[in-house]
Amino acid sequence: MDVLIGQLFTGLSLGSILLLAALGLSLTFGQMGVINMAHGEFIMAGCYTTYVVQKVISSAGVSLLVSLVVGFLVGGALGAALEMGLIRWMYDRPLDTLLVTFGVGLVLQQFARDIFGAPAKNVLAPEWLSGGVTILGAVVPKTRIFILVLAVLAVTALAVVLKATPLGRRIRAVVQNRGLAETSGVSSRFTDISTFFIGSGLAGVAGVALTLIGSTSPTIGQSYLIDAFLVVVIGGLGQIKGTVIAAFALGLLNSYIEYETTASIAKVVVFVVIVIFLQVRPQGLFTVRTRSLA
């Protein structure tokens, strides 16, 4: 029983990490249809932001909280710059956005190597996140609990922004029908930039969280990019609730299969399950309703 409980929390932990990585993509890819292959590098930027902030602020606890804010701003700034500099010209050319953002990702990786060097960097976790908590007989690391809580808070904040703020209403209006939104006085340019800022900022927050469970390297974002895309596709493009369900479902599935087999076999089995699911339901768990005639 203790083993099952332990694997449950391991799956929830993995799911929360996938959710943080995929949440920003649910906006830039799910809502806007832009295939941003540089999203993983925005996660990496959040990781290195945490490393730099901890060099400036010696208190690990304070630096972590500051890093969450700064990481969001750094990731958001990178996303807004990418949208204004390149993506704005390619909204009707998805293959071009894939190739261009892949190139931008490689440039950002090399930029990180030039500044921080190739060796991995480690960030010290706060004292209040050391050790674990015993839940139903299973010991769960406090860092994993923190990431789970952070993921829940991020989802809640994003849901509130999309449902209860003027910006969220503008985003939903542009997604449903860009032309009609523009004739109604909604600035699609401001909305596009804001959407990219929020989505990329969430990637930065994911990077901050990842420093609590491993070292930071220029390629760390690539380790989560494909899984994040799969989570968004399985959940349904533009569907936050679908992203949440898909992230935790994949985390739990991977956790229990890995316990019975190995990590490599678990990856293969999960991928096969995803392929079968998408054959049965290619639109994902949920679909977005639009008024577009295209």
Short mmCIF file of C-alpha atoms in Angstrom, two decimals:
data_model
loop_
_atom_site.label_atom_id
_atom_site.label_comp_id
_atom_site.label_asym_id
_atom_site.label_seq_id
_atom_site.Cartn_x
_atom_site.Cartn_y
_atom_site.Cartn_z
CA MET A 1 0.00 0.00 0.00
CA ASP A 2 2.83 2.39 0.90
CA VAL A 3 4.38 1.69 -2.50
CA LEU A 4 1.16 2.56 -4.33
CA ILE A 5 0.82 5.79 -2.36
CA GLY A 6 4.46 6.62 -3.06
CA GLN A 7 3.99 6.09 -6.79
CA LEU A 8 0.81 8.19 -6.67
CA PHE A 9 2.73 11.18 -5.33
CA THR A 10 5.59 10.51 -7.75
CA GLY A 11 3.09 10.63 -10.60
CA LEU A 12 1.49 13.80 -9.28
CA SER A 13 4.94 15.35 -8.95
CA LEU A 14 5.86 14.47 -12.53
CA GLY A 15 2.47 15.68 -13.68
CA SER A 16 2.93 19.04 -11.97
CA ILE A 17 6.28 19.49 -13.72
CA LEU A 18 4.72 18.62 -17.10
CA LEU A 19 1.86 20.99 -16.35
CA LEU A 20 4.18 23.91 -15.60
CA ALA A 21 6.14 23.21 -18.78
CA ALA A 22 2.98 22.89 -20.90
CA LEU A 23 0.88 25.67 -19.42
CA GLY A 24 2.59 28.40 -21.44
CA LEU A 25 2.34 26.30 -24.60
CA SER A 26 -1.41 26.02 -24.06
CA LEU A 27 -1.50 29.74 -24.85
CA THR A 28 1.13 30.19 -27.57
CA PHE A 29 0.43 26.88 -29.33
CA GLY A 30 -3.05 25.95 -28.17
CA GLN A 31 -4.65 29.38 -28.34
CA MET A 32 -2.61 31.00 -31.13
CA GLY A 33 -1.51 28.00 -33.18
CA VAL A 34 2.16 29.01 -33.17
CA ILE A 35 4.61 26.10 -33.01
CA ASN A 36 7.24 27.67 -30.75
CA MET A 37 10.23 25.34 -30.63
CA ALA A 38 12.09 27.92 -28.51
CA HIS A 39 9.69 27.34 -25.60
CA GLY A 40 12.21 24.96 -24.04
CA GLU A 41 14.84 27.70 -24.09
CA PHE A 42 12.45 30.02 -22.25
CA ILE A 43 12.29 27.31 -19.57
CA MET A 44 16.10 27.26 -19.60
CA ALA A 45 16.12 31.05 -19.17
CA GLY A 46 14.04 30.65 -16.00
CA CYS A 47 16.57 28.12 -14.69
CA TYR A 48 19.55 30.40 -15.26
CA THR A 49 17.61 33.36 -13.87
CA THR A 50 17.27 31.45 -10.61
CA TYR A 51 21.01 30.72 -10.63
CA VAL A 52 21.87 34.39 -11.17
CA VAL A 53 19.40 35.67 -8.57
CA GLN A 54 20.83 33.29 -5.98
CA LYS A 55 24.29 34.68 -6.69
CA VAL A 56 22.96 38.16 -5.90
CA ILE A 57 20.70 37.24 -2.97
CA SER A 58 22.44 34.90 -0.55
CA SER A 59 19.25 33.78 1.22
CA ALA A 60 18.00 30.72 -0.68
CA GLY A 61 14.41 31.24 0.48
CA VAL A 62 14.23 34.89 -0.55
CA SER A 63 16.06 34.27 -3.82
CA LEU A 64 13.58 31.54 -4.79
CA LEU A 65 10.59 33.81 -4.28
CA VAL A 66 12.30 36.66 -6.14
CA SER A 67 13.27 34.25 -8.92
CA LEU A 68 9.63 33.30 -9.51
CA VAL A 69 8.83 36.93 -10.32
CA VAL A 70 12.04 37.67 -12.23
CA GLY A 71 11.85 34.35 -14.10
CA PHE A 72 8.32 35.19 -15.25
CA LEU A 73 9.46 38.61 -16.47
CA VAL A 74 12.57 37.27 -18.23
CA GLY A 75 10.65 34.49 -19.98
CA GLY A 76 7.86 36.90 -20.87
CA ALA A 77 10.30 39.46 -22.28
CA LEU A 78 11.94 36.80 -24.46
CA GLY A 79 8.56 35.65 -25.73
CA ALA A 80 7.38 39.19 -26.47
CA ALA A 81 10.64 39.94 -28.31
CA LEU A 82 10.27 36.76 -30.37
CA GLU A 83 6.68 37.63 -31.27
CA MET A 84 7.45 41.23 -32.25
CA GLY A 85 10.67 40.38 -34.09
CA LEU A 86 9.70 37.23 -36.00
CA ILE A 87 6.39 35.53 -35.23
CA ARG A 88 4.21 38.51 -36.14
CA TRP A 89 5.12 38.00 -39.79
CA MET A 90 4.39 34.27 -39.81
CA TYR A 91 0.98 33.66 -38.26
CA ASP A 92 -0.29 32.08 -41.47
CA ARG A 93 2.89 30.02 -42.02
CA PRO A 94 3.10 27.40 -39.24
CA LEU A 95 5.98 25.47 -40.82
CA ASP A 96 8.04 28.64 -41.01
CA THR A 97 7.40 29.39 -37.35
CA LEU A 98 8.57 25.88 -36.45
CA LEU A 99 11.84 26.28 -38.37
CA VAL A 100 12.52 29.83 -37.24
CA THR A 101 11.83 29.19 -33.56
CA PHE A 102 13.96 26.03 -33.70
CA GLY A 103 16.82 28.20 -34.93
CA VAL A 104 16.16 30.77 -32.21
CA GLY A 105 16.31 27.97 -29.66
CA LEU A 106 19.74 26.88 -30.90
CA VAL A 107 20.96 30.47 -30.70
CA LEU A 108 19.71 30.81 -27.13
CA GLN A 109 21.40 27.54 -26.15
CA GLN A 110 24.72 28.76 -27.53
CA PHE A 111 24.18 32.13 -25.84
CA ALA A 112 23.76 30.32 -22.51
CA ARG A 113 26.95 28.31 -23.12
CA ASP A 114 28.90 31.48 -23.87
CA ILE A 115 27.73 33.18 -20.68
CA PHE A 116 27.52 30.34 -18.15
CA GLY A 117 29.74 27.67 -19.72
CA ALA A 118 28.88 24.08 -20.61
CA PRO A 119 29.08 22.53 -17.10
CA ALA A 120 25.74 22.21 -15.32
CA LYS A 121 24.91 24.71 -12.59
CA ASN A 122 23.23 23.86 -9.31
CA VAL A 123 20.87 25.99 -7.25
CA LEU A 124 20.62 25.60 -3.49
CA ALA A 125 17.12 24.79 -2.26
CA PRO A 126 15.82 26.77 0.73
CA GLU A 127 16.11 25.22 4.16
CA TRP A 128 12.34 25.09 4.52
CA LEU A 129 12.16 22.82 1.48
CA SER A 130 14.71 20.31 2.73
CA GLY A 131 13.62 16.82 3.74
CA GLY A 132 10.24 15.27 3.18
CA VAL A 133 6.75 14.91 4.55
CA THR A 134 5.19 11.55 5.43
CA ILE A 135 1.77 11.21 3.80
CA LEU A 136 -0.16 7.95 4.29
CA GLY A 137 3.09 6.14 4.97
CA ALA A 138 4.96 7.52 1.94
CA VAL A 139 7.74 10.11 2.24
CA VAL A 140 7.22 12.94 -0.25
CA PRO A 141 10.04 15.49 -0.77
CA LYS A 142 9.02 19.03 0.16
CA THR A 143 10.42 20.33 -3.12
CA ARG A 144 7.95 18.15 -5.03
CA ILE A 145 5.07 19.39 -2.89
CA PHE A 146 6.16 22.97 -3.55
CA ILE A 147 6.18 22.38 -7.31
CA LEU A 148 2.72 20.80 -7.13
CA VAL A 149 1.35 23.78 -5.19
CA LEU A 150 3.08 26.16 -7.62
CA ALA A 151 1.46 24.38 -10.58
CA VAL A 152 -2.00 24.63 -8.99
CA LEU A 153 -1.46 28.35 -8.28
CA ALA A 154 -0.26 28.96 -11.85
CA VAL A 155 -3.30 27.22 -13.34
CA THR A 156 -5.64 29.14 -11.03
CA ALA A 157 -4.02 32.48 -11.87
CA LEU A 158 -4.15 31.78 -15.61
CA ALA A 159 -7.79 30.70 -15.41
CA VAL A 160 -8.69 33.89 -13.56
CA VAL A 161 -6.86 36.03 -16.11
CA LEU A 162 -8.60 34.34 -19.04
CA LYS A 163 -12.07 34.29 -17.52
CA ALA A 164 -12.32 37.40 -15.38
CA THR A 165 -10.11 40.14 -16.83
CA PRO A 166 -10.42 42.42 -19.88
CA LEU A 167 -7.16 40.98 -21.24
CA GLY A 168 -8.54 37.44 -20.98
CA ARG A 169 -11.72 38.46 -22.80
CA ARG A 170 -9.63 40.05 -25.55
CA ILE A 171 -7.54 36.88 -25.89
CA ARG A 172 -10.64 34.71 -26.17
CA ALA A 173 -12.20 37.10 -28.67
CA VAL A 174 -9.12 37.06 -30.93
CA VAL A 175 -8.94 33.25 -30.75
CA GLN A 176 -12.61 32.81 -31.64
CA ASN A 177 -12.64 35.29 -34.52
CA ARG A 178 -9.70 37.61 -35.13
CA GLY A 179 -11.41 39.67 -37.84
CA LEU A 180 -14.59 40.27 -35.85
CA ALA A 181 -12.55 41.13 -32.74
CA GLU A 182 -10.61 43.76 -34.68
CA THR A 183 -13.78 45.33 -36.07
CA SER A 184 -15.06 45.49 -32.48
CA GLY A 185 -12.08 47.63 -31.46
CA VAL A 186 -9.85 44.90 -30.00
CA SER A 187 -6.16 45.42 -30.79
CA SER A 188 -5.02 42.03 -32.06
CA ARG A 189 -1.37 43.17 -32.00
CA PHE A 190 -1.47 44.06 -28.29
CA THR A 191 -3.35 40.84 -27.59
CA ASP A 192 -0.83 38.70 -29.49
CA ILE A 193 2.12 40.27 -27.66
CA SER A 194 0.38 39.92 -24.29
CA THR A 195 -0.46 36.28 -24.96
CA PHE A 196 3.14 35.50 -25.86
CA PHE A 197 4.37 37.39 -22.80
CA ILE A 198 2.15 35.41 -20.44
CA GLY A 199 2.79 32.05 -22.10
CA SER A 200 6.56 32.54 -22.20
CA GLY A 201 6.55 33.94 -18.67
CA LEU A 202 4.94 30.73 -17.44
CA ALA A 203 7.80 28.84 -19.12
CA GLY A 204 10.20 30.95 -17.07
CA VAL A 205 8.34 29.99 -13.90
CA ALA A 206 8.62 26.33 -14.91
CA GLY A 207 12.37 26.81 -15.22
CA VAL A 208 12.57 28.22 -11.70
CA ALA A 209 10.74 25.15 -10.40
CA LEU A 210 13.03 22.75 -12.25
CA THR A 211 16.09 24.08 -10.42
CA LEU A 212 14.69 22.50 -7.24
CA ILE A 213 14.93 18.95 -8.61
CA GLY A 214 18.04 18.98 -10.79
CA SER A 215 20.95 20.86 -12.26
CA THR A 216 20.72 23.50 -14.98
CA SER A 217 22.30 23.15 -18.41
CA PRO A 218 21.81 24.89 -21.79
CA THR A 219 19.75 21.92 -23.06
CA ILE A 220 17.50 21.42 -20.04
CA GLY A 221 14.47 22.86 -21.81
CA GLN A 222 14.69 20.33 -24.64
CA SER A 223 14.15 17.55 -22.11
CA TYR A 224 10.62 18.79 -21.49
CA LEU A 225 9.64 20.41 -24.79
CA ILE A 226 8.23 17.36 -26.62
CA ASP A 227 6.37 16.14 -23.52
CA ALA A 228 4.88 19.61 -23.11
CA PHE A 229 3.64 19.62 -26.72
CA LEU A 230 2.11 16.17 -26.22
CA VAL A 231 0.29 17.35 -23.09
CA VAL A 232 -1.23 20.29 -24.98
CA VAL A 233 -2.26 18.13 -27.95
CA ILE A 234 -3.80 15.42 -25.76
CA GLY A 235 -5.67 17.96 -23.64
CA GLY A 236 -7.03 19.74 -26.70
CA LEU A 237 -5.67 22.88 -28.32
CA GLY A 238 -6.48 25.96 -26.28
CA GLN A 239 -8.07 24.01 -23.44
CA ILE A 240 -6.52 24.72 -20.03
CA LYS A 241 -8.60 22.06 -18.27
CA GLY A 242 -7.52 19.51 -20.85
CA THR A 243 -3.87 20.46 -20.30
CA VAL A 244 -4.27 19.91 -16.55
CA ILE A 245 -5.91 16.51 -16.96
CA ALA A 246 -3.44 15.35 -19.60
CA ALA A 247 -0.39 16.42 -17.57
CA PHE A 248 -1.40 14.53 -14.44
CA ALA A 249 -2.69 11.53 -16.41
CA LEU A 250 0.65 11.15 -18.21
CA GLY A 251 2.55 11.70 -14.96
CA LEU A 252 0.63 8.98 -13.14
CA LEU A 253 0.77 6.57 -16.08
CA ASN A 254 4.53 7.01 -16.42
CA SER A 255 5.05 6.63 -12.67
CA TYR A 256 3.24 3.30 -12.30
CA ILE A 257 4.61 1.78 -15.52
CA GLU A 258 8.16 2.81 -14.58
CA TYR A 259 7.76 1.16 -11.19
CA GLU A 260 6.77 -2.15 -12.79
CA THR A 261 9.37 -1.96 -15.60
CA THR A 262 12.12 0.59 -16.29
CA ALA A 263 12.24 4.29 -17.18
CA SER A 264 12.99 3.55 -20.84
CA ILE A 265 10.18 1.03 -21.23
CA ALA A 266 7.80 3.41 -19.45
CA LYS A 267 8.60 6.13 -21.99
CA VAL A 268 7.90 3.76 -24.86
CA VAL A 269 4.63 2.48 -23.38
CA VAL A 270 3.39 5.99 -22.62
CA PHE A 271 4.21 7.09 -26.16
CA VAL A 272 2.31 4.11 -27.61
CA VAL A 273 -0.68 4.94 -25.42
CA ILE A 274 -0.56 8.55 -26.67
CA VAL A 275 -0.46 7.42 -30.30
CA ILE A 276 -3.44 5.10 -29.78
CA PHE A 277 -5.39 7.83 -27.98
CA LEU A 278 -4.77 10.35 -30.77
CA GLN A 279 -5.88 7.78 -33.35
CA VAL A 280 -9.17 7.42 -31.50
CA ARG A 281 -9.59 11.09 -30.58
CA PRO A 282 -7.27 13.29 -32.68
CA GLN A 283 -8.88 16.51 -31.42
CA GLY A 284 -7.79 15.75 -27.85
CA LEU A 285 -9.84 15.53 -24.69
CA PHE A 286 -11.60 18.84 -25.29
CA THR A 287 -12.07 21.08 -28.32
CA VAL A 288 -12.30 24.84 -28.49
CA ARG A 289 -15.48 26.30 -29.96
CA THR A 290 -14.90 29.09 -32.49
CA ARG A 291 -16.96 31.16 -34.90
CA SER A 292 -14.25 31.22 -37.51
CA LEU A 293 -15.35 30.23 -41.04
CA ALA A 294 -11.81 29.20 -42.01
#
